[in-house]
Short mmCIF file of N, CA and C in Angstrom, two decimals:
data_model
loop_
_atom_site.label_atom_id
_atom_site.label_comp_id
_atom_site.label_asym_id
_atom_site.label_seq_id
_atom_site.Cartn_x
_atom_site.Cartn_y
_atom_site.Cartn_z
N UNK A 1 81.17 100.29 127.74
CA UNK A 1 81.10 98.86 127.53
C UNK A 1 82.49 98.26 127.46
N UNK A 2 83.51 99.36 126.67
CA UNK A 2 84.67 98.43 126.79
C UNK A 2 85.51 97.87 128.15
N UNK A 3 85.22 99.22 129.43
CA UNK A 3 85.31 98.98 130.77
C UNK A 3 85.43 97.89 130.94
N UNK A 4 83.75 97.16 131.06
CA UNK A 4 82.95 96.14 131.42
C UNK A 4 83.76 95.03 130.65
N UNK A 5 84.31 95.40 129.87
CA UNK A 5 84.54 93.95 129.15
C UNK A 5 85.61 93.44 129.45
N UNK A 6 86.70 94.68 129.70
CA UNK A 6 88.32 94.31 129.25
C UNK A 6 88.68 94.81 130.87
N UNK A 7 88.12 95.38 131.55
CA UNK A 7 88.68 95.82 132.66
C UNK A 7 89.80 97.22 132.58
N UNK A 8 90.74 96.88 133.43
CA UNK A 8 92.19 97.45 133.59
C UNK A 8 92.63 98.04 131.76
N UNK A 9 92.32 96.88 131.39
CA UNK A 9 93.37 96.89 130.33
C UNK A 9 92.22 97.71 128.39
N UNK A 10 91.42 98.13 129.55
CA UNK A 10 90.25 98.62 128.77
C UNK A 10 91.05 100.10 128.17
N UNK A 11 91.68 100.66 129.20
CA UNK A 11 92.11 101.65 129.52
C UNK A 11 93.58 102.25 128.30
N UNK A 12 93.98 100.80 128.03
CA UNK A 12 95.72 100.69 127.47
C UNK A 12 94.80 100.73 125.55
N UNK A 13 93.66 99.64 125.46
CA UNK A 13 93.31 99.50 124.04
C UNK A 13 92.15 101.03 123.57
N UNK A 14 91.71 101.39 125.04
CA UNK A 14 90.81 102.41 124.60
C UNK A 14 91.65 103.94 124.11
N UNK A 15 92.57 103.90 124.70
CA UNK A 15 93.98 105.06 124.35
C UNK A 15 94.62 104.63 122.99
N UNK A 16 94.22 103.33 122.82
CA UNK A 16 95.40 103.42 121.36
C UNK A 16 94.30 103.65 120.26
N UNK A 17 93.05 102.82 120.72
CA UNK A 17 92.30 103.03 119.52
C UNK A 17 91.78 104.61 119.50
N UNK A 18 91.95 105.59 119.85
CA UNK A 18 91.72 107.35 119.68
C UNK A 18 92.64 107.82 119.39
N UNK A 19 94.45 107.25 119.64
CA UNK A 19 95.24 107.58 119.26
C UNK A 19 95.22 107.43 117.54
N UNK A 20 94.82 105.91 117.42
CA UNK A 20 94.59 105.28 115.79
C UNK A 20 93.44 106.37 115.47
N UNK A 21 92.46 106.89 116.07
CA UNK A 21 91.13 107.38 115.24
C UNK A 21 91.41 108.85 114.71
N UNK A 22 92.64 109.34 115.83
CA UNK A 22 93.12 110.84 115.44
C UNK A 22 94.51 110.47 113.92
N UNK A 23 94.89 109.87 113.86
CA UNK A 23 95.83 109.64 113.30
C UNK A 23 95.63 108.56 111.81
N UNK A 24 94.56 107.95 111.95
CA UNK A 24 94.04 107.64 110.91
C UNK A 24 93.08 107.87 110.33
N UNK A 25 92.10 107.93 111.06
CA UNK A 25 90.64 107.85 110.77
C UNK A 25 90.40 109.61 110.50
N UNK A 26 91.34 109.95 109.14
CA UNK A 26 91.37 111.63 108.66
C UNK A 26 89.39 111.65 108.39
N UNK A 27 89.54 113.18 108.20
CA UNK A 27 88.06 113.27 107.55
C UNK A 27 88.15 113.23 105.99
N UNK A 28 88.94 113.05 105.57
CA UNK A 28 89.27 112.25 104.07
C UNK A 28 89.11 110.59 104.51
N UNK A 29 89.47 110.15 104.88
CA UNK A 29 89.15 108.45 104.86
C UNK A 29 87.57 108.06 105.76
N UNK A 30 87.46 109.46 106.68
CA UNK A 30 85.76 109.29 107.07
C UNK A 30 84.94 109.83 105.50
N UNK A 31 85.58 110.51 104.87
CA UNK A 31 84.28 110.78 103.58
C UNK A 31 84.30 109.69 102.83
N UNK A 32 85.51 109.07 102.53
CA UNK A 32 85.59 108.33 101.40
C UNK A 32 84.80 107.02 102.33
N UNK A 33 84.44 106.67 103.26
CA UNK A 33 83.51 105.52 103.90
C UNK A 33 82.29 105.97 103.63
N UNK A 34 81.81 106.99 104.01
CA UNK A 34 80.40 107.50 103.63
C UNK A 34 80.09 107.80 102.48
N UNK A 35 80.58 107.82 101.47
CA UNK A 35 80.68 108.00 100.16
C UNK A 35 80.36 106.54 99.72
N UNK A 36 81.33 105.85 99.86
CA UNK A 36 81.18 104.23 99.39
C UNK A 36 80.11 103.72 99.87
N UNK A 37 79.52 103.59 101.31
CA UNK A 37 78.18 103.33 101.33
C UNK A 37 77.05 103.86 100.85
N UNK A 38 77.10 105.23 100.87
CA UNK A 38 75.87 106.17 100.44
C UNK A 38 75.76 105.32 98.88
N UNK A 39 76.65 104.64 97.87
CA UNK A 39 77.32 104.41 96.73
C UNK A 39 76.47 102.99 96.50
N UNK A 40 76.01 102.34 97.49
CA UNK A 40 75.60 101.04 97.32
C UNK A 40 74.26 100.99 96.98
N UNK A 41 73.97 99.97 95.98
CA UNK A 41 72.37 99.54 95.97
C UNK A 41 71.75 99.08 97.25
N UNK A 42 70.67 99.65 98.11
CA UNK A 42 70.30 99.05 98.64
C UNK A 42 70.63 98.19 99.94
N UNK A 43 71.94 99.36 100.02
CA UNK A 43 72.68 98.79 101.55
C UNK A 43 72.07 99.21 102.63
N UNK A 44 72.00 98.09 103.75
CA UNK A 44 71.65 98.22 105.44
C UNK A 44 72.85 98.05 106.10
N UNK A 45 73.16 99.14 106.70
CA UNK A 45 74.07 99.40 107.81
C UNK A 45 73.78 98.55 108.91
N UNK A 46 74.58 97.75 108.70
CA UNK A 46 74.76 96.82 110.46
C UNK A 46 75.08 97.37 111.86
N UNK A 47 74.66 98.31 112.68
CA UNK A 47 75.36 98.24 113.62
C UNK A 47 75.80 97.62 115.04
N UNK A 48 74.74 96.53 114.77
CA UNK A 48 75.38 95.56 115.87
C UNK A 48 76.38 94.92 116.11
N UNK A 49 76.87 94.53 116.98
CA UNK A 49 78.26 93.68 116.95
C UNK A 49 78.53 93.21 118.50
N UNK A 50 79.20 91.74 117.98
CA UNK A 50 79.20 91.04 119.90
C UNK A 50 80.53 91.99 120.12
N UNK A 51 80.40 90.82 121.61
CA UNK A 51 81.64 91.86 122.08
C UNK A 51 82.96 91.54 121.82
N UNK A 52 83.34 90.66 121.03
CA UNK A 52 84.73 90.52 120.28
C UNK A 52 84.81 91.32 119.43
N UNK A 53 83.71 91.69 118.42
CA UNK A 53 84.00 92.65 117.56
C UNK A 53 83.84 93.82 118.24
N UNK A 54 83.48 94.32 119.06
CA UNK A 54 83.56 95.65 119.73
C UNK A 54 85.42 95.99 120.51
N UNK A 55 85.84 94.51 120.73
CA UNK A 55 86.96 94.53 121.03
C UNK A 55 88.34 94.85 119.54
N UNK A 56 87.67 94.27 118.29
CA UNK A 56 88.46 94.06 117.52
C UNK A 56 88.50 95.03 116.37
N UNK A 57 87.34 95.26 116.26
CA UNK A 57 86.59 96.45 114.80
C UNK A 57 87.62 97.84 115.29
N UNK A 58 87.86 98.34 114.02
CA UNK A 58 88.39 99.47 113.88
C UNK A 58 87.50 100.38 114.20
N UNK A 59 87.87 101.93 114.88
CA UNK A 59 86.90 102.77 114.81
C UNK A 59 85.83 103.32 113.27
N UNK A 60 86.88 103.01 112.34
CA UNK A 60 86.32 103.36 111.03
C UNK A 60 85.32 101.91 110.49
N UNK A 61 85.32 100.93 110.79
CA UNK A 61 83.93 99.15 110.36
C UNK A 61 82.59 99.87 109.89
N UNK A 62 82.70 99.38 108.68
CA UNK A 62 81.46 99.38 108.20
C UNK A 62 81.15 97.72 108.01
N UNK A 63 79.78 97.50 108.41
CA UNK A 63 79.38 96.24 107.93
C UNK A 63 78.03 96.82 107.48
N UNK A 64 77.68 96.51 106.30
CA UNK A 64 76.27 96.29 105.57
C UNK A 64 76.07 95.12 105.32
N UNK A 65 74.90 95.29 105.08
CA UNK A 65 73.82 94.00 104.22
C UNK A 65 73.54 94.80 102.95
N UNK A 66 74.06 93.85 101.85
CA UNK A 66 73.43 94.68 100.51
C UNK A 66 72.83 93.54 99.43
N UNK A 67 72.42 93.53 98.41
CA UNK A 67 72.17 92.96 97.87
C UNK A 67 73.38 92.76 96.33
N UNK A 68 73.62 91.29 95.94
CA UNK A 68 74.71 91.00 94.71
C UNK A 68 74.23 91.66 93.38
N UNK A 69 74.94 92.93 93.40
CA UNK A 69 74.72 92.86 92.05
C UNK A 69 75.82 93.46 91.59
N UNK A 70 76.57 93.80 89.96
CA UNK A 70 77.51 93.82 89.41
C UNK A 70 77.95 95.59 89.89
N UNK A 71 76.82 96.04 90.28
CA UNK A 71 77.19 97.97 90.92
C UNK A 71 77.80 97.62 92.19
N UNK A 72 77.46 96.78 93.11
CA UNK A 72 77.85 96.80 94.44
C UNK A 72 79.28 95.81 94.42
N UNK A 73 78.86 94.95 93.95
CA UNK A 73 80.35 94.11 93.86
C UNK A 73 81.32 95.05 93.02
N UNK A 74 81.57 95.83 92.14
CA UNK A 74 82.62 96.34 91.43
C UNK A 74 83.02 97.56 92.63
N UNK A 75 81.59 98.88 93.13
CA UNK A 75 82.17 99.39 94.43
C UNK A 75 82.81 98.75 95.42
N UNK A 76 81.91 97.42 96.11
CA UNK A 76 82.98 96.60 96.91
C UNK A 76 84.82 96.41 96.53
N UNK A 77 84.74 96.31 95.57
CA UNK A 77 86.24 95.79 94.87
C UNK A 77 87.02 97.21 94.79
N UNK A 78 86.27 98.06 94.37
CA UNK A 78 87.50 99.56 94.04
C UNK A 78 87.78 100.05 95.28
N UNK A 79 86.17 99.93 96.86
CA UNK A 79 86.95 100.36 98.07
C UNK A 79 87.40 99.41 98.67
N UNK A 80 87.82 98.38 98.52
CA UNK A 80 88.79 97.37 98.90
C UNK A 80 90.18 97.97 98.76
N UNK A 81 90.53 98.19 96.89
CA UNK A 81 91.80 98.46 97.11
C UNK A 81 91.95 99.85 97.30
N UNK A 82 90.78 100.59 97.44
CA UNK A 82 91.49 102.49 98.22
C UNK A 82 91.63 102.25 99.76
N UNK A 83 91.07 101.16 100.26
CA UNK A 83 91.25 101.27 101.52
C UNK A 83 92.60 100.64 102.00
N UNK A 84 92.95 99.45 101.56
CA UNK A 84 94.11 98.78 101.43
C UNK A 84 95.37 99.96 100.51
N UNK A 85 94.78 100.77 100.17
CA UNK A 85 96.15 102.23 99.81
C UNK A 85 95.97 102.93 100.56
N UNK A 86 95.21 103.14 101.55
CA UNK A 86 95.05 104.00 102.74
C UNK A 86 96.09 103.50 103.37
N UNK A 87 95.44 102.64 104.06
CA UNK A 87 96.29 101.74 105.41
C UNK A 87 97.53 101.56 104.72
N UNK A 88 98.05 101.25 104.13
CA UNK A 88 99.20 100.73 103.71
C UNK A 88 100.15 101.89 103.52
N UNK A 89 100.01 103.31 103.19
CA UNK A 89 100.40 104.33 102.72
C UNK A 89 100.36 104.92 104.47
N UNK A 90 99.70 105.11 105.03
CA UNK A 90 99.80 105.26 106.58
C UNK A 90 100.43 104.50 107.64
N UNK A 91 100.63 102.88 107.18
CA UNK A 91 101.10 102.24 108.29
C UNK A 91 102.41 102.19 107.27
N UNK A 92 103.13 102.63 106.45
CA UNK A 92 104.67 102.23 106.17
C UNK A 92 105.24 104.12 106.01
N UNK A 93 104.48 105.06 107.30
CA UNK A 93 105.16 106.30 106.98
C UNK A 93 106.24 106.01 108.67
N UNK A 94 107.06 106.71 108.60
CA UNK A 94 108.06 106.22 109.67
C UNK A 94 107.70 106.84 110.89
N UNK A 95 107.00 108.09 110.88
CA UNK A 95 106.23 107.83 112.10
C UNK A 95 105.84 107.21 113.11
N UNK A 96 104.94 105.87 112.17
CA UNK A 96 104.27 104.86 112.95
C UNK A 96 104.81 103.80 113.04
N UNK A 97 106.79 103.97 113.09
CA UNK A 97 107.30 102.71 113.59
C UNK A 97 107.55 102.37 114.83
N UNK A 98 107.35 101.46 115.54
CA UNK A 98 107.64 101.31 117.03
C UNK A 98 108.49 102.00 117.80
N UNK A 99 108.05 102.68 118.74
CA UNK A 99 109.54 103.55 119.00
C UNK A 99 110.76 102.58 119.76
N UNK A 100 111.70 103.55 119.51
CA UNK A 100 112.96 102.64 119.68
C UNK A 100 113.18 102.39 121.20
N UNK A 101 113.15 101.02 121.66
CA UNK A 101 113.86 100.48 122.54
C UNK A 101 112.61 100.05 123.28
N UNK A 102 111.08 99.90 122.50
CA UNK A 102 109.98 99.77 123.16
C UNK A 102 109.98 97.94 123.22
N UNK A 103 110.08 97.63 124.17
CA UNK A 103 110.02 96.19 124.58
C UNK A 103 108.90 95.25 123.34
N UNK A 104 109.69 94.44 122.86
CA UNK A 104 108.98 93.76 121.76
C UNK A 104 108.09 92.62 122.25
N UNK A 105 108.63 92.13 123.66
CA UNK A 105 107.32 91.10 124.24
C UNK A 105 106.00 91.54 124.51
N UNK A 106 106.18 93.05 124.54
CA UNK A 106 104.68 94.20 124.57
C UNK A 106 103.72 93.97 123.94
N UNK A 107 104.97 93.66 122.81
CA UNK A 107 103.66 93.92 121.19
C UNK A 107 103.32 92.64 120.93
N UNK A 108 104.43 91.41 121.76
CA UNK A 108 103.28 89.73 121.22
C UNK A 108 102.50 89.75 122.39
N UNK A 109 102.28 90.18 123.02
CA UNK A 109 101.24 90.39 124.10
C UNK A 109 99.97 91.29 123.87
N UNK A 110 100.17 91.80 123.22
CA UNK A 110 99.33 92.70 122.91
C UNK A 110 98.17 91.60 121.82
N UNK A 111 99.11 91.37 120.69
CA UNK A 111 98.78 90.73 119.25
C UNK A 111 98.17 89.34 119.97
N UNK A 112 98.41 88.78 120.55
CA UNK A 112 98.29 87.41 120.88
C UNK A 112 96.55 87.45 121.36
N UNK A 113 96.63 88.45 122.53
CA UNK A 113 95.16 89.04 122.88
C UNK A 113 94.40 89.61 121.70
N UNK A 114 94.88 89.94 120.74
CA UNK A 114 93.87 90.66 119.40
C UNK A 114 93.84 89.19 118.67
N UNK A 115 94.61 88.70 118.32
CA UNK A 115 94.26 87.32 117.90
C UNK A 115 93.48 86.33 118.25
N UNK A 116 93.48 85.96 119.61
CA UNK A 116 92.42 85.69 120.25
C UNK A 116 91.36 86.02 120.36
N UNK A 117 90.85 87.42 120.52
CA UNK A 117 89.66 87.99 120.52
C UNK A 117 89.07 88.49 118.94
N UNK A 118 90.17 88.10 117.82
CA UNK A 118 89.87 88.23 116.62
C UNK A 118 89.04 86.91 116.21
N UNK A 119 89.83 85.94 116.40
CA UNK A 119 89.20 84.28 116.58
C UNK A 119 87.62 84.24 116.61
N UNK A 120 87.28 85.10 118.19
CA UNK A 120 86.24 84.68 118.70
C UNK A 120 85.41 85.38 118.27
N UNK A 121 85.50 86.23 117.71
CA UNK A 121 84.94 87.46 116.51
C UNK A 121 84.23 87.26 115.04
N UNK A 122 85.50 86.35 114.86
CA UNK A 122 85.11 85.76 113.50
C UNK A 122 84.50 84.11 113.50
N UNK A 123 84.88 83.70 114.45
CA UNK A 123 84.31 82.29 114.41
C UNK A 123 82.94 82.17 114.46
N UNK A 124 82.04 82.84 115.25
CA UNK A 124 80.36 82.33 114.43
C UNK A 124 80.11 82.25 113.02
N UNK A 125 80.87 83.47 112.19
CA UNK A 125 80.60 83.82 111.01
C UNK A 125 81.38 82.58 109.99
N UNK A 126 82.20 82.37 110.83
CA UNK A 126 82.58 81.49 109.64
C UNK A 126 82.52 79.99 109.91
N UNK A 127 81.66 79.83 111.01
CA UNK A 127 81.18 78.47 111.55
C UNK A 127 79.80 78.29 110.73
N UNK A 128 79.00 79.35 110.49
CA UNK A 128 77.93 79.50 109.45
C UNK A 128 77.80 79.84 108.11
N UNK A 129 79.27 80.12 107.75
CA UNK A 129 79.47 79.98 105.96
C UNK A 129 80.35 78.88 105.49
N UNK A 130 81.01 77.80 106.76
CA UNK A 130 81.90 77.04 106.20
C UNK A 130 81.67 75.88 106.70
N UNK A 131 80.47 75.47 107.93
CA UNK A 131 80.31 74.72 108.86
C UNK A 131 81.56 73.90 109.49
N UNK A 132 81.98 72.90 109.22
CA UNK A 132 82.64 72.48 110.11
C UNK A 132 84.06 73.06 110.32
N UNK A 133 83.92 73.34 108.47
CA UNK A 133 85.51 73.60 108.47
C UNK A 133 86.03 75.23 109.14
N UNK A 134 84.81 75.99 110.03
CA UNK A 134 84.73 77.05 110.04
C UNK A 134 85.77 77.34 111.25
N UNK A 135 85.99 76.66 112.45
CA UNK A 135 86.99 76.55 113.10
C UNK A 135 88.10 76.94 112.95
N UNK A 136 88.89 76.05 111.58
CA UNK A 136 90.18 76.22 110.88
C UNK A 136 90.62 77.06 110.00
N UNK A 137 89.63 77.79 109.44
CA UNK A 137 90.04 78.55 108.30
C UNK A 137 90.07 79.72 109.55
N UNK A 138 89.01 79.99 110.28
CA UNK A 138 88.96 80.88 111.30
C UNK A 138 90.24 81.32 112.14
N UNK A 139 91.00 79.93 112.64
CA UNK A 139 92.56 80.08 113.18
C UNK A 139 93.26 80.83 111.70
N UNK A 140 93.10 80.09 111.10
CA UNK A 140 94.39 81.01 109.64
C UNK A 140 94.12 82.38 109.57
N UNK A 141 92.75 82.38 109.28
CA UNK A 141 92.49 84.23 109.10
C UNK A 141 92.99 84.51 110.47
N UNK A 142 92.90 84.31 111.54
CA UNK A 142 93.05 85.44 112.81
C UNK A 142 94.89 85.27 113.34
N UNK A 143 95.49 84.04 112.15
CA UNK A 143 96.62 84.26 113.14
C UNK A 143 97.43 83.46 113.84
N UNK A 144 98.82 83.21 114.14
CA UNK A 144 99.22 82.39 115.54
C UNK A 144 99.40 83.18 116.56
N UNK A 145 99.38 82.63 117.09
CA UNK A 145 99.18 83.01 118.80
C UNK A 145 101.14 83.36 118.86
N UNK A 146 101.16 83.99 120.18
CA UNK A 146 103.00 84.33 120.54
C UNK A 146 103.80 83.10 120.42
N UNK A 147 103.19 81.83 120.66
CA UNK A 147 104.15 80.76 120.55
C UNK A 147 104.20 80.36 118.90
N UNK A 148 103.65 81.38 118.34
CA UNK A 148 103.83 80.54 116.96
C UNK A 148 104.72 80.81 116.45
N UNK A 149 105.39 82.57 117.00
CA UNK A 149 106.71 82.86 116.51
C UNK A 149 107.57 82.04 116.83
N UNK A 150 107.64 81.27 117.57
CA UNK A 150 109.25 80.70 118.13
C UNK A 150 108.87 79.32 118.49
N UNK A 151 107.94 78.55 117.73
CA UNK A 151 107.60 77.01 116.89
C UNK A 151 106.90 76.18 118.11
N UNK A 152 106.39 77.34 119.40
CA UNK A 152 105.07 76.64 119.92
C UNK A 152 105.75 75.79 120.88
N UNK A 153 104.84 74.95 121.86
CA UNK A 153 105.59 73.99 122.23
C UNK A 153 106.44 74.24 123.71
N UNK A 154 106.21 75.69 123.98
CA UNK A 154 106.47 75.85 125.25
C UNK A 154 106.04 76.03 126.11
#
């Protein structure tokens, strides 16, 4: 499907995201996902998703449906911040810094297209929890575009 979607360039995001799935997605951060769901009251595993989120979702996305209650919201909250010490503890090891002399217009090219297709990802969802204002908050969460680094306008 990603073929079909992205073409050519199916090829450049489908290599990085297996590169990301070997390199992040340990079988320590796959248990600790199945753990946290198995963990929920009454959670339904979502696995549908359009095709922005098929473009944008990490190999590791969980989306459920669960029901509010003070067990699921406090799990929600503790794997929030183990996951945010995951990523964060993995993306600042020096490893995974850009290698040197790798053309930096690459990477707003790259980002600009994930921003975009992040947009279009998130905008139903938040056109139906925020109605009008769902548009705008939608641009903030996903981002400026490459001209936003250097004040737009060109």
């Amino acid at each position: 499907l990603e073929g079909a979607v992205l073409g050519r360039d199916a090829f450049t995001y489908s290599g990085n995201r297996k590169e990301f799935e070997t390199k992040f997605g340990t079988p320590e951060v796959e248990s600790f996902l199945s753990s946290t769901v198995a963990s929920l009251e009454g959670a339904v595993v979502n696995t549908e998703s359009n095709e922005f989120e098929l473009l944008t979702n990490g190999p590791l996305c969980v989306k459920v449906t669960m029901s509010v209650t003070d067990g699921n919201v406090a799990t929600v909250a503790a794997a929030r911040a183990t996951a945010a010490d995951y990523w964060l503890t993995w993306a600042l090891e020096d490893i995974h810094d850009h290698r040197p002399g790798a053309p930096i217009n690459s990477q707003y090219v790259y980002d600009t297209k994930y921003r975009q297709n992040c947009y279009a990802a998130l905008l139903p969802y938040y056109n139906a929890a925020f109605g009008a204002d769902g548009g705008d908050l939608c641009a903030a969460e996903s981002g400026p575009l490459d001209e936003g680094y250097v004040g737009g306008g060109s």
